[in-house]
Coordinates of C-alpha atoms in Angstrom, one line a residue:
Chain Z
M766 CA 76.8 115.9 88.6
Y767 CA 76.8 112.8 90.8
Y768 CA 79.3 110.0 91.5
I769 CA 78.6 106.4 92.5
G770 CA 80.6 105.1 95.4
I771 CA 80.9 101.4 96.2
D772 CA 82.2 100.0 99.4
L773 CA 82.9 96.4 98.7
G774 CA 83.2 94.4 101.9
G775 CA 83.4 90.7 102.8
T776 CA 79.8 90.8 104.0
N777 CA 78.0 93.5 102.2
I778 CA 78.2 95.6 99.0
A779 CA 77.3 99.2 100.0
V780 CA 76.4 101.4 97.0
G781 CA 75.7 105.1 97.2
L782 CA 74.8 107.9 94.9
V783 CA 77.0 110.8 96.1
T784 CA 77.0 114.5 95.2
E785 CA 80.1 116.4 94.1
D786 CA 80.6 117.7 97.6
G787 CA 80.4 114.3 99.3
K788 CA 76.7 113.9 100.3
I789 CA 75.0 110.5 100.0
V790 CA 71.7 111.0 98.2
K791 CA 70.7 107.4 98.3
S792 CA 72.3 104.1 99.3
I793 CA 71.5 100.4 99.1
S794 CA 73.3 97.5 100.7
V795 CA 73.2 94.0 99.3
P796 CA 75.0 90.8 100.6
T797 CA 78.4 90.2 99.0
M798 CA 78.2 86.4 99.1
A799 CA 82.0 86.5 99.0
E800 CA 82.4 82.8 98.0
R801 CA 81.1 83.6 94.5
D802 CA 83.2 84.2 91.4
Y803 CA 84.2 87.9 91.4
R804 CA 82.4 88.5 88.1
E805 CA 79.1 87.8 89.7
I806 CA 79.9 90.1 92.6
V807 CA 80.9 92.9 90.1
K808 CA 77.7 92.3 88.2
D809 CA 75.7 92.8 91.4
M810 CA 77.7 96.0 92.1
A811 CA 76.7 97.3 88.7
E812 CA 73.0 96.3 89.0
T813 CA 72.8 97.8 92.5
S814 CA 74.4 101.0 91.1
K815 CA 71.6 101.2 88.5
K816 CA 69.0 100.6 91.1
V817 CA 70.4 103.4 93.4
V818 CA 70.4 105.9 90.6
E819 CA 66.9 104.9 89.6
E820 CA 65.5 105.0 93.1
A821 CA 67.2 108.4 93.7
G822 CA 65.2 109.7 90.7
V823 CA 68.4 110.7 88.9
D824 CA 69.2 110.3 85.2
M825 CA 72.2 108.0 84.6
Q826 CA 73.5 110.8 82.3
E827 CA 74.0 112.9 85.4
V828 CA 76.4 110.3 86.9
K829 CA 80.0 111.1 85.9
A830 CA 81.9 108.2 87.3
V831 CA 82.1 105.2 89.6
G832 CA 84.6 104.7 92.5
I833 CA 85.0 101.3 94.1
G834 CA 86.8 100.6 97.4
C835 CA 87.9 97.0 97.4
P836 CA 89.8 95.1 100.1
G837 CA 93.2 93.8 99.0
S838 CA 96.1 94.7 96.8
I839 CA 94.9 97.1 94.2
D840 CA 96.4 98.0 90.9
N841 CA 94.8 101.4 90.5
E842 CA 96.1 102.1 87.0
K843 CA 94.8 98.8 85.6
G844 CA 91.7 98.8 87.7
E845 CA 92.5 95.3 88.9
C846 CA 92.5 93.6 92.3
A847 CA 95.8 91.7 92.4
Y848 CA 94.7 89.8 95.4
S849 CA 92.2 89.9 98.2
N850 CA 92.0 87.3 101.0
N851 CA 88.4 88.3 101.9
L852 CA 87.2 87.8 98.3
K853 CA 88.0 85.3 95.7
M854 CA 90.1 87.7 93.7
E855 CA 93.4 87.2 92.0
H856 CA 94.3 89.6 89.2
A857 CA 90.6 90.3 89.0
K858 CA 89.7 92.9 86.3
V859 CA 87.1 94.6 88.4
A860 CA 86.9 97.9 86.4
E861 CA 86.7 96.2 83.0
E862 CA 84.2 93.7 84.3
F863 CA 82.0 96.5 85.8
R864 CA 81.9 98.5 82.6
K865 CA 80.4 95.5 80.8
H866 CA 77.3 96.1 82.8
L867 CA 77.4 99.9 83.3
D868 CA 79.6 101.9 80.9
L869 CA 81.0 104.7 83.1
P870 CA 84.6 105.6 84.1
V871 CA 85.6 103.4 87.0
N872 CA 88.3 104.1 89.6
L873 CA 89.4 101.2 91.8
E874 CA 91.0 101.9 95.2
N875 CA 92.0 99.9 98.2
D876 CA 89.0 100.2 100.6
A877 CA 91.0 101.7 103.5
N878 CA 92.5 104.3 101.1
A879 CA 89.0 105.1 99.9
A880 CA 87.7 105.5 103.4
A881 CA 90.7 107.8 104.2
L882 CA 89.9 110.0 101.3
G883 CA 86.2 110.1 102.4
E884 CA 87.2 111.3 105.9
Y885 CA 89.7 113.7 104.4
E886 CA 87.3 115.3 102.0
I887 CA 84.6 115.8 104.7
N888 CA 86.7 116.3 107.9
G889 CA 90.2 117.1 106.6
N890 CA 89.8 120.9 106.3
G891 CA 92.3 120.7 103.4
A892 CA 95.1 119.4 105.6
K893 CA 98.4 119.3 103.8
S894 CA 99.0 115.8 105.1
F895 CA 96.4 113.5 106.6
V896 CA 96.5 110.1 108.2
F897 CA 93.4 107.9 108.8
I898 CA 93.6 104.9 111.1
T899 CA 90.8 102.4 111.5
L900 CA 90.6 100.3 114.7
G901 CA 88.3 97.5 113.6
T902 CA 88.8 93.7 113.0
G903 CA 92.2 94.8 111.9
V904 CA 94.1 98.1 112.0
G905 CA 93.9 99.8 108.7
G906 CA 95.3 103.0 107.4
G907 CA 95.2 105.5 104.7
V908 CA 97.4 108.5 104.0
I909 CA 96.4 111.6 102.0
I910 CA 99.3 113.9 100.9
D911 CA 98.5 117.2 99.2
G912 CA 95.0 116.0 98.7
K913 CA 95.9 112.8 97.0
I914 CA 95.8 109.2 98.2
Y915 CA 99.3 108.0 98.9
R916 CA 99.5 104.5 97.4
G917 CA 103.2 103.7 97.1
F918 CA 104.8 102.9 93.8
N919 CA 103.0 99.6 93.5
G920 CA 99.6 100.6 94.9
V921 CA 99.8 98.7 98.2
G922 CA 101.3 101.2 100.5
A923 CA 99.9 102.6 103.8
E924 CA 99.5 99.2 105.5
L925 CA 100.0 101.1 108.7
G926 CA 98.7 98.3 110.9
H927 CA 101.4 96.0 109.6
T928 CA 104.3 97.6 111.4
V929 CA 106.0 95.6 114.2
M930 CA 105.6 97.4 117.5
V931 CA 106.3 94.4 119.8
A932 CA 109.2 92.5 118.1
G933 CA 108.7 88.8 118.5
G934 CA 105.2 89.4 120.0
E935 CA 101.7 88.1 119.1
D936 CA 101.1 86.5 115.7
C937 CA 99.7 88.8 113.1
S938 CA 97.4 87.9 110.3
C939 CA 100.1 89.0 107.9
G940 CA 102.5 86.4 109.0
R941 CA 104.8 88.7 111.1
K942 CA 104.9 88.8 114.9
G943 CA 104.0 91.8 117.0
C944 CA 102.4 94.1 114.4
W945 CA 100.4 97.1 115.7
E946 CA 97.3 95.3 114.3
A947 CA 98.0 92.4 116.7
Y948 CA 97.7 94.8 119.7
A949 CA 95.3 97.6 118.7
S950 CA 92.6 95.8 116.7
V951 CA 89.2 94.7 118.1
T952 CA 90.5 91.2 117.6
A953 CA 93.5 92.0 119.8
L954 CA 91.3 93.7 122.4
I955 CA 89.1 90.6 122.6
R956 CA 92.2 88.4 123.1
Q957 CA 93.5 90.8 125.8
T958 CA 90.1 90.7 127.5
K959 CA 90.0 87.0 127.4
K960 CA 93.4 86.8 129.0
A961 CA 92.4 89.1 131.8
L962 CA 89.3 87.0 132.4
E963 CA 91.4 83.8 132.7
E964 CA 93.8 85.5 135.1
N965 CA 91.2 87.3 137.3
A966 CA 88.3 85.6 139.0
D967 CA 87.1 88.8 140.6
T968 CA 86.0 90.9 137.6
V969 CA 82.4 91.8 136.7
M970 CA 83.3 90.9 133.2
H971 CA 82.7 87.2 133.9
E972 CA 79.0 88.0 134.5
M973 CA 78.8 90.3 131.5
V974 CA 80.2 87.6 129.2
K975 CA 77.7 85.1 130.7
A976 CA 74.9 87.5 130.0
D977 CA 76.1 88.5 126.5
G978 CA 77.1 84.9 125.6
K979 CA 80.4 86.2 124.3
I980 CA 83.5 88.4 124.8
S981 CA 83.3 91.4 122.6
G982 CA 85.3 94.5 121.9
K983 CA 82.9 96.3 124.3
T984 CA 83.3 94.0 127.3
A985 CA 86.3 95.7 128.8
F986 CA 85.1 99.2 127.9
V987 CA 81.7 98.7 129.6
A988 CA 83.3 97.1 132.7
A989 CA 85.9 99.9 133.0
K990 CA 83.2 102.6 132.8
N991 CA 81.4 100.8 135.6
G992 CA 84.4 100.9 137.8
D993 CA 85.8 97.4 137.3
K994 CA 89.5 97.4 138.0
V995 CA 90.4 94.5 135.7
G996 CA 88.4 96.0 132.9
L997 CA 90.1 99.3 133.4
E998 CA 93.5 97.7 133.3
V999 CA 92.7 96.0 130.0
V1000 CA 91.3 99.3 128.5
N1001 CA 94.3 101.4 129.7
K1002 CA 96.8 98.9 128.3
Y1003 CA 94.8 98.8 125.0
F1004 CA 94.9 102.7 124.8
E1005 CA 98.6 102.5 125.3
Y1006 CA 99.0 100.2 122.3
V1007 CA 96.8 102.4 120.2
A1008 CA 98.6 105.6 121.2
E1009 CA 102.1 104.0 120.8
G1010 CA 101.3 103.2 117.2
I1011 CA 99.7 106.6 116.6
T1012 CA 102.9 108.2 118.0
N1013 CA 104.9 106.2 115.5
M1014 CA 102.7 107.5 112.7
V1015 CA 103.0 111.1 113.9
N1016 CA 106.8 110.7 114.0
I1017 CA 106.8 109.4 110.5
F1018 CA 104.3 111.6 108.8
Q1019 CA 103.8 114.6 111.1
P1020 CA 100.4 114.9 109.5
E1021 CA 98.4 118.1 110.0
K1022 CA 95.5 115.9 111.0
I1023 CA 95.2 112.3 112.1
V1024 CA 91.7 110.8 112.3
I1025 CA 90.7 107.6 114.1
G1026 CA 87.9 105.5 112.7
G1027 CA 86.6 101.9 112.9
S1028 CA 84.3 100.5 115.5
I1029 CA 86.5 101.4 118.5
S1030 CA 86.4 105.0 117.5
K1031 CA 82.7 105.1 118.7
E1032 CA 84.2 105.3 122.2
G1033 CA 84.8 109.0 121.3
D1034 CA 86.4 111.2 123.9
Y1035 CA 86.9 108.2 126.2
L1036 CA 89.4 106.9 123.7
L1037 CA 90.6 110.3 122.4
A1038 CA 91.6 111.9 125.6
P1039 CA 94.2 109.4 126.8
V1040 CA 95.5 108.9 123.2
R1041 CA 96.0 112.6 122.8
E1042 CA 97.8 112.8 126.2
F1043 CA 100.1 109.9 125.4
V1044 CA 101.0 111.3 121.9
A1045 CA 101.6 114.8 123.2
K1046 CA 104.0 113.4 125.8
H1047 CA 105.9 111.0 123.6
D1048 CA 106.1 112.3 120.1
Y1049 CA 109.4 113.6 118.7
N1050 CA 108.2 117.0 117.9
R1051 CA 108.6 119.3 120.8
Y1052 CA 109.1 122.7 119.1
M1053 CA 106.7 122.9 116.2
Q1054 CA 103.0 122.9 115.8
K1055 CA 101.5 119.5 116.7
A1056 CA 99.4 117.1 114.6
E1057 CA 95.7 117.3 115.5
I1058 CA 94.1 114.0 116.5
E1059 CA 90.4 113.6 116.0
I1060 CA 87.7 110.9 115.9
A1061 CA 86.2 110.0 112.5
T1062 CA 82.6 111.2 111.9
L1063 CA 81.5 109.3 108.8
F1064 CA 81.9 105.7 110.1
G1065 CA 80.3 103.3 107.6
D1066 CA 79.7 106.1 105.1
A1067 CA 83.4 106.9 104.7
G1068 CA 83.9 104.0 102.3
I1069 CA 81.0 105.0 100.0
I1070 CA 81.9 108.8 100.0
G1071 CA 85.6 108.2 99.6
A1072 CA 85.2 105.7 96.8
A1073 CA 82.8 108.2 95.0
L1074 CA 85.1 111.1 95.4
S1075 CA 88.1 109.1 94.3
A1076 CA 86.4 108.7 91.0
K1077 CA 85.9 112.5 90.9
R1078 CA 89.6 113.0 91.4
D1079 CA 91.1 110.6 88.9
Chain O
M358 CA 125.5 127.4 87.3
Y359 CA 126.6 126.1 90.6
Y360 CA 125.1 125.6 94.1
I361 CA 126.7 125.7 97.5
G362 CA 125.8 122.7 99.7
I363 CA 126.6 122.9 103.4
D364 CA 126.4 119.8 105.7
L365 CA 126.3 121.3 109.2
G366 CA 127.3 118.6 111.8
G367 CA 128.0 118.6 115.5
T368 CA 131.7 118.1 114.7
N369 CA 132.4 119.6 111.3
I370 CA 130.9 122.1 108.8
A371 CA 131.4 120.5 105.4
V372 CA 130.9 123.0 102.5
G373 CA 131.0 122.1 98.8
L374 CA 130.5 123.7 95.5
V375 CA 128.2 121.5 93.5
T376 CA 127.2 121.4 89.8
E377 CA 123.6 121.4 88.7
D378 CA 123.8 117.6 88.2
G379 CA 125.2 117.0 91.7
K380 CA 128.9 116.8 91.3
I381 CA 131.1 118.2 94.0
V382 CA 133.7 120.5 92.3
K383 CA 135.5 121.5 95.5
S384 CA 134.8 121.0 99.2
I385 CA 136.3 122.3 102.5
S386 CA 135.6 121.1 106.0
V387 CA 136.1 123.2 109.1
P388 CA 135.4 122.4 112.8
T389 CA 131.9 123.4 114.0
M390 CA 132.9 124.2 117.6
A391 CA 129.3 123.5 118.4
E392 CA 129.4 125.2 121.8
R393 CA 129.5 128.6 120.1
D394 CA 126.6 131.0 119.5
Y395 CA 125.0 129.9 116.3
R396 CA 125.7 133.3 114.7
E397 CA 129.4 132.6 114.8
I398 CA 128.8 129.1 113.3
V399 CA 126.7 130.6 110.5
K400 CA 129.4 133.2 109.8
D401 CA 132.0 130.5 109.4
M402 CA 129.6 128.7 107.1
A403 CA 129.4 131.8 104.9
E404 CA 133.1 132.5 105.0
T405 CA 133.9 128.9 104.1
S406 CA 131.4 129.1 101.3
K407 CA 133.3 132.1 99.8
K408 CA 136.6 130.3 100.2
V409 CA 135.3 127.2 98.4
V410 CA 134.0 129.2 95.5
E411 CA 137.3 131.1 95.3
E412 CA 139.4 128.0 95.5
A413 CA 137.4 126.4 92.8
G414 CA 138.2 129.4 90.6
V415 CA 134.5 130.1 90.1
D416 CA 132.9 133.6 90.0
M417 CA 130.3 134.1 92.8
Q418 CA 127.9 135.3 90.1
E419 CA 127.8 131.7 88.8
V420 CA 126.5 130.5 92.1
K421 CA 122.7 130.4 92.1
A422 CA 121.8 129.5 95.7
V423 CA 122.9 127.9 99.0
G424 CA 121.4 124.8 100.6
I425 CA 122.1 124.0 104.3
G426 CA 121.5 120.7 105.9
C427 CA 121.1 121.3 109.7
P428 CA 120.4 118.8 112.5
G429 CA 117.2 119.4 114.4
S430 CA 113.7 120.7 113.9
I431 CA 113.7 122.9 110.8
D432 CA 111.2 125.5 109.7
N433 CA 111.9 125.3 106.0
E434 CA 109.6 128.2 105.1
K435 CA 111.2 130.6 107.6
G436 CA 114.7 129.3 107.2
E437 CA 114.9 128.8 110.9
C438 CA 116.2 126.0 113.1
A439 CA 113.5 125.7 115.8
Y440 CA 115.6 123.4 117.9
S441 CA 118.7 121.3 117.7
N442 CA 120.2 119.3 120.6
N443 CA 123.6 119.0 118.9
L444 CA 124.0 122.7 118.3
K445 CA 122.9 125.7 120.5
M446 CA 120.0 126.5 118.4
E447 CA 116.5 127.6 119.4
H448 CA 114.5 129.5 116.8
A449 CA 117.8 130.3 115.2
K450 CA 117.4 132.4 112.1
V451 CA 120.0 130.5 110.1
A452 CA 119.0 131.7 106.6
E453 CA 118.6 135.3 107.5
E454 CA 121.9 135.3 109.4
F455 CA 123.7 133.6 106.5
R456 CA 122.6 136.2 104.1
K457 CA 124.2 139.0 106.2
H458 CA 127.5 137.5 105.1
L459 CA 126.7 136.1 101.7
D460 CA 123.7 137.4 99.8
L461 CA 122.4 134.4 98.0
P462 CA 119.0 132.6 98.2
V463 CA 119.3 130.1 101.1
N464 CA 117.3 126.9 101.6
L465 CA 117.4 125.3 105.0
E466 CA 116.7 121.6 105.4
N467 CA 116.9 119.0 108.1
D468 CA 120.3 117.2 107.6
A469 CA 118.8 113.7 107.1
N470 CA 116.2 115.0 104.6
A471 CA 119.0 116.8 102.7
A472 CA 121.1 113.6 102.6
A473 CA 118.0 111.6 101.4
L474 CA 117.6 114.1 98.6
G475 CA 121.3 113.7 97.7
E476 CA 121.0 110.0 97.5
Y477 CA 117.7 110.3 95.6
E478 CA 119.2 112.7 93.0
I479 CA 122.2 110.5 92.3
N480 CA 120.9 107.0 92.9
G481 CA 117.2 107.3 92.8
N482 CA 116.7 106.8 89.1
G483 CA 113.7 109.1 89.4
A484 CA 111.8 106.7 91.7
K485 CA 108.2 107.8 92.4
S486 CA 108.8 107.2 96.1
F487 CA 112.1 106.8 97.8
V488 CA 113.1 106.1 101.4
F489 CA 116.6 106.8 102.8
I490 CA 117.7 105.2 106.1
T491 CA 121.0 106.0 107.9
L492 CA 122.4 103.5 110.3
G493 CA 124.8 105.7 112.3
T494 CA 125.0 107.1 115.8
G495 CA 121.3 107.2 115.5
V496 CA 118.8 105.9 112.9
G497 CA 117.8 108.7 110.6
G498 CA 115.5 108.8 107.7
G499 CA 114.3 110.8 104.8
V500 CA 111.4 110.3 102.4
I501 CA 111.2 111.7 98.8
I502 CA 107.8 111.5 97.2
D503 CA 107.4 112.6 93.6
G504 CA 110.9 114.0 93.7
K505 CA 110.2 116.3 96.7
I506 CA 111.4 116.0 100.3
Y507 CA 108.5 114.9 102.5
R508 CA 108.7 117.1 105.6
G509 CA 105.2 116.8 107.2
F510 CA 103.0 119.8 107.7
N511 CA 105.4 121.2 110.4
G512 CA 108.7 120.3 108.8
V513 CA 109.7 117.7 111.3
G514 CA 108.4 114.5 109.7
A515 CA 110.3 111.4 108.6
E516 CA 111.8 110.7 112.0
L517 CA 111.7 107.0 110.9
G518 CA 114.2 105.9 113.6
H519 CA 111.8 107.1 116.3
T520 CA 109.1 104.5 115.9
V521 CA 108.7 102.0 118.7
M522 CA 109.5 98.4 117.5
V523 CA 110.0 96.8 120.9
A524 CA 107.3 98.3 123.2
G525 CA 108.7 98.9 126.6
G526 CA 112.2 98.1 125.4
E527 CA 115.5 99.9 125.6
D528 CA 115.6 103.7 126.4
C529 CA 115.8 105.9 123.3
S530 CA 117.4 109.3 123.1
C531 CA 114.0 110.7 122.3
G532 CA 112.5 109.7 125.6
R533 CA 110.5 106.7 124.4
K534 CA 111.3 103.1 125.0
G535 CA 112.1 100.6 122.3
C536 CA 112.5 102.8 119.2
W537 CA 114.0 101.3 116.1
E538 CA 117.0 103.7 116.8
A539 CA 117.6 102.0 120.1
Y540 CA 118.1 98.7 118.3
A541 CA 119.5 99.4 114.9
S542 CA 121.9 102.3 115.5
V543 CA 125.7 101.9 115.9
T544 CA 125.1 102.9 119.5
A545 CA 122.7 100.0 119.9
L546 CA 125.1 97.6 118.2
I547 CA 127.8 98.6 120.6
R548 CA 125.5 98.0 123.5
Q549 CA 124.5 94.6 122.1
T550 CA 128.2 93.7 121.6
K551 CA 129.0 94.8 125.2
K552 CA 126.2 92.6 126.5
A553 CA 127.4 89.6 124.5
L554 CA 130.9 90.1 125.9
E555 CA 129.6 90.2 129.4
E556 CA 127.7 87.0 128.9
N557 CA 130.3 85.0 127.0
A558 CA 133.9 84.4 128.1
D559 CA 134.6 82.3 125.1
T560 CA 134.6 84.9 122.3
V561 CA 137.5 86.3 120.3
M562 CA 135.9 89.7 120.8
H563 CA 137.5 90.0 124.3
E564 CA 141.0 90.0 122.7
M565 CA 139.9 92.3 119.9
V566 CA 138.5 94.8 122.4
K567 CA 141.8 94.6 124.4
A568 CA 143.8 95.2 121.2
D569 CA 141.6 98.1 120.0
G570 CA 141.1 99.6 123.4
K571 CA 137.4 99.9 122.9
I572 CA 134.2 98.2 121.7
S573 CA 133.1 99.7 118.4
G574 CA 130.4 99.1 115.8
K575 CA 132.9 97.0 113.9
T576 CA 133.8 94.6 116.7
A577 CA 131.0 92.1 116.2
F578 CA 131.2 92.3 112.4
V579 CA 134.9 91.5 112.3
A580 CA 134.5 88.7 114.8
A581 CA 131.6 87.2 112.9
K582 CA 133.5 87.3 109.6
N583 CA 136.3 85.5 111.3
G584 CA 134.0 82.7 112.4
D585 CA 133.3 83.8 116.0
K586 CA 130.0 82.3 117.1
V587 CA 129.1 85.0 119.6
G588 CA 130.0 87.8 117.2
L589 CA 127.9 86.1 114.5
E590 CA 124.9 85.9 116.9
V591 CA 125.2 89.6 117.7
V592 CA 125.4 90.5 114.0
N593 CA 122.5 88.2 113.0
K594 CA 120.3 89.7 115.7
Y595 CA 121.3 93.2 114.7
F596 CA 120.5 92.4 111.1
E597 CA 117.0 91.3 112.2
Y598 CA 116.4 94.6 114.0
V599 CA 117.5 96.5 110.9
A600 CA 115.4 94.4 108.6
E601 CA 112.3 94.5 110.9
G602 CA 112.3 98.3 110.8
I603 CA 112.9 98.4 107.0
T604 CA 110.0 96.0 106.6
N605 CA 107.9 98.4 108.6
M606 CA 108.9 101.3 106.3
V607 CA 108.2 99.1 103.2
N608 CA 104.7 98.3 104.5
I609 CA 104.1 102.0 105.2
F610 CA 105.6 103.6 102.1
Q611 CA 106.0 100.8 99.5
P612 CA 108.8 103.0 98.1
E613 CA 110.1 102.2 94.6
K614 CA 113.5 102.3 96.2
I615 CA 114.9 102.2 99.7
V616 CA 118.6 103.1 100.3
I617 CA 120.6 102.3 103.4
G618 CA 123.4 104.7 104.4
G619 CA 125.3 105.6 107.5
S620 CA 128.5 104.0 108.8
I621 CA 127.0 100.5 109.0
S622 CA 126.1 100.6 105.3
K623 CA 129.8 100.2 104.5
E624 CA 129.3 96.5 105.3
G625 CA 127.8 96.4 101.8
D626 CA 126.5 93.1 100.7
Y627 CA 127.2 91.5 104.0
L628 CA 124.4 93.7 105.4
L629 CA 122.3 93.9 102.3
A630 CA 121.8 90.2 101.6
P631 CA 120.2 89.2 104.9
V632 CA 118.1 92.4 105.0
R633 CA 116.8 91.8 101.5
E634 CA 116.0 88.2 102.4
F635 CA 114.2 89.2 105.6
V636 CA 112.1 91.9 103.9
A637 CA 111.2 89.7 101.0
K638 CA 109.9 87.1 103.4
H639 CA 108.0 89.4 105.8
D640 CA 106.7 92.4 103.9
Y641 CA 102.9 92.7 103.3
N642 CA 103.1 92.9 99.6
R643 CA 103.0 89.5 98.1
Y644 CA 101.4 90.2 94.7
M645 CA 102.8 93.4 93.3
Q646 CA 106.3 94.6 92.3
K647 CA 108.6 94.8 95.3
A648 CA 110.6 97.7 96.6
E649 CA 114.3 97.7 95.7
I650 CA 116.7 97.8 98.6
E651 CA 120.2 99.2 97.9
I652 CA 123.2 100.5 99.8
A653 CA 124.0 104.2 99.6
T654 CA 126.9 105.3 97.5
L655 CA 127.5 108.9 98.4
F656 CA 128.3 108.4 102.2
G657 CA 129.6 111.7 103.6
D658 CA 129.0 113.5 100.3
A659 CA 125.2 112.9 100.4
G660 CA 124.7 115.8 102.9
I661 CA 126.6 118.4 100.7
I662 CA 125.1 117.2 97.4
G663 CA 121.5 117.0 98.8
A664 CA 121.7 120.4 100.5
A665 CA 123.0 121.9 97.3
L666 CA 120.3 120.4 95.2
S667 CA 117.6 121.2 97.7
A668 CA 118.5 124.9 97.0
K669 CA 118.1 124.2 93.3
R670 CA 114.6 122.8 93.8
D671 CA 113.1 125.4 96.0

């Protein structure tokens, strides 16, 4: 049997046909055109699903269910998106609407939770407790306990990035000041890089930015690796913000495994080594087995795979 | 049937005989004398247990099991205390040792987790997810998910007070800087009160401290309630620290219920009202049902009741 996994983003709808053990057989991505009424977006999701199944040469009868990862506050039981600020959704009946076009069981999850489940299923080794952190435009999170997505009683739990780490600090997109997200996201790294550029005339990053035409999340990393002192300072301070937040999550969850995803995670060991060192030094647990910290491996596919496998589980 | 619940503290060993529905029939408290070898402490725990049962006029055969709440890093499966800095324990075989004196099934829990279970069983109304916070000498926490204590894979999870909220801030007992505990504990409140006294000659708190002979966790509260501006400023800032951390926990767990215990919780509505207001304004969830925030009701009894009921459940 197969499952359809849909990763609904603000830019693209990624749809994949996934095997029971989490392998993507075929996937198609189409533009979301997020400004549309959600019913049109859902219709495209269903039509793309049909296309994926057809192009994979699979009979629709072999597809057992559909899982959708959707940004925003999700009511999993009702299959509704209560609110999403990336998409025009307010109490949007996503599951019901989807079934008008393709009559299969639908499981709707928060996109970060779905991605967490994907990483857990593929890289979790059956960990009793598992935390997934994405360092991207924002800082997202997902928690898997005893193999199940932890959603909180109202479905909107595990907003791990929206925990204040620098009280009274930088403005966060959520309205608070000093959230982890405001220090450890790519957006934050770009702000930190910009500040370093303003304060230091003598960094190679000025030329890099001129050549690239912009400051990106890679600017400081590339400079640091090329021996630029200012770039290295930015990167080291950024690592500290990332690791401080991960230490918080370790102290809260003591997860058997914690996996870091999102675009920054592509730095691999360059990110992982200092983060592991910081956490080992600062976490509260000095006497018991330590949480393992790893880099995600699925990247963009985590959303599709996790969404698909969430449908398998519910 | 009955259960014995033991709340092992740095100062006292509190032992209670508890009914299946969490009522204390009889309890006795004896000094811990924490500097002793743990085997002697455990022997006292067992002897006091026998005494409690006898004084309650109950036959030992009616006692089904013993639950012990112990400070430190607990290996629940082995019934060992891996480490406690309040007691002389390092890989202390507490359960095994206890059974040498009283042969009943023993369940060993971290003391904060046991107290959380006590509050959950009595005041949780079967909440799907439940967070207990103690504002005392430190800031402790316990998390109950689907009716079970969340311990993390290694047993030492839910150290909710040891999450950095003011990066680079005040020293915390755990070795980090800026933990929630370093801002929202009674110890922190006393430090904050002391600082306000040093900076302000014109507060009634100077006379209060002279009369009391010391600065306590009540100084600023009493002054604030009597209209002292400096006392009120201390209290309001302290409320903010408490509420900022609770908002973090709400964003992480979205628990159906969150209960505040510890000595500060005796302030009741005076604490609860501003905390509720802050959380309602700042938490991430704007569209779904909100977590309920309440004050604990069991106080000192939570440890005994929770320990006893933890033995019932395992």
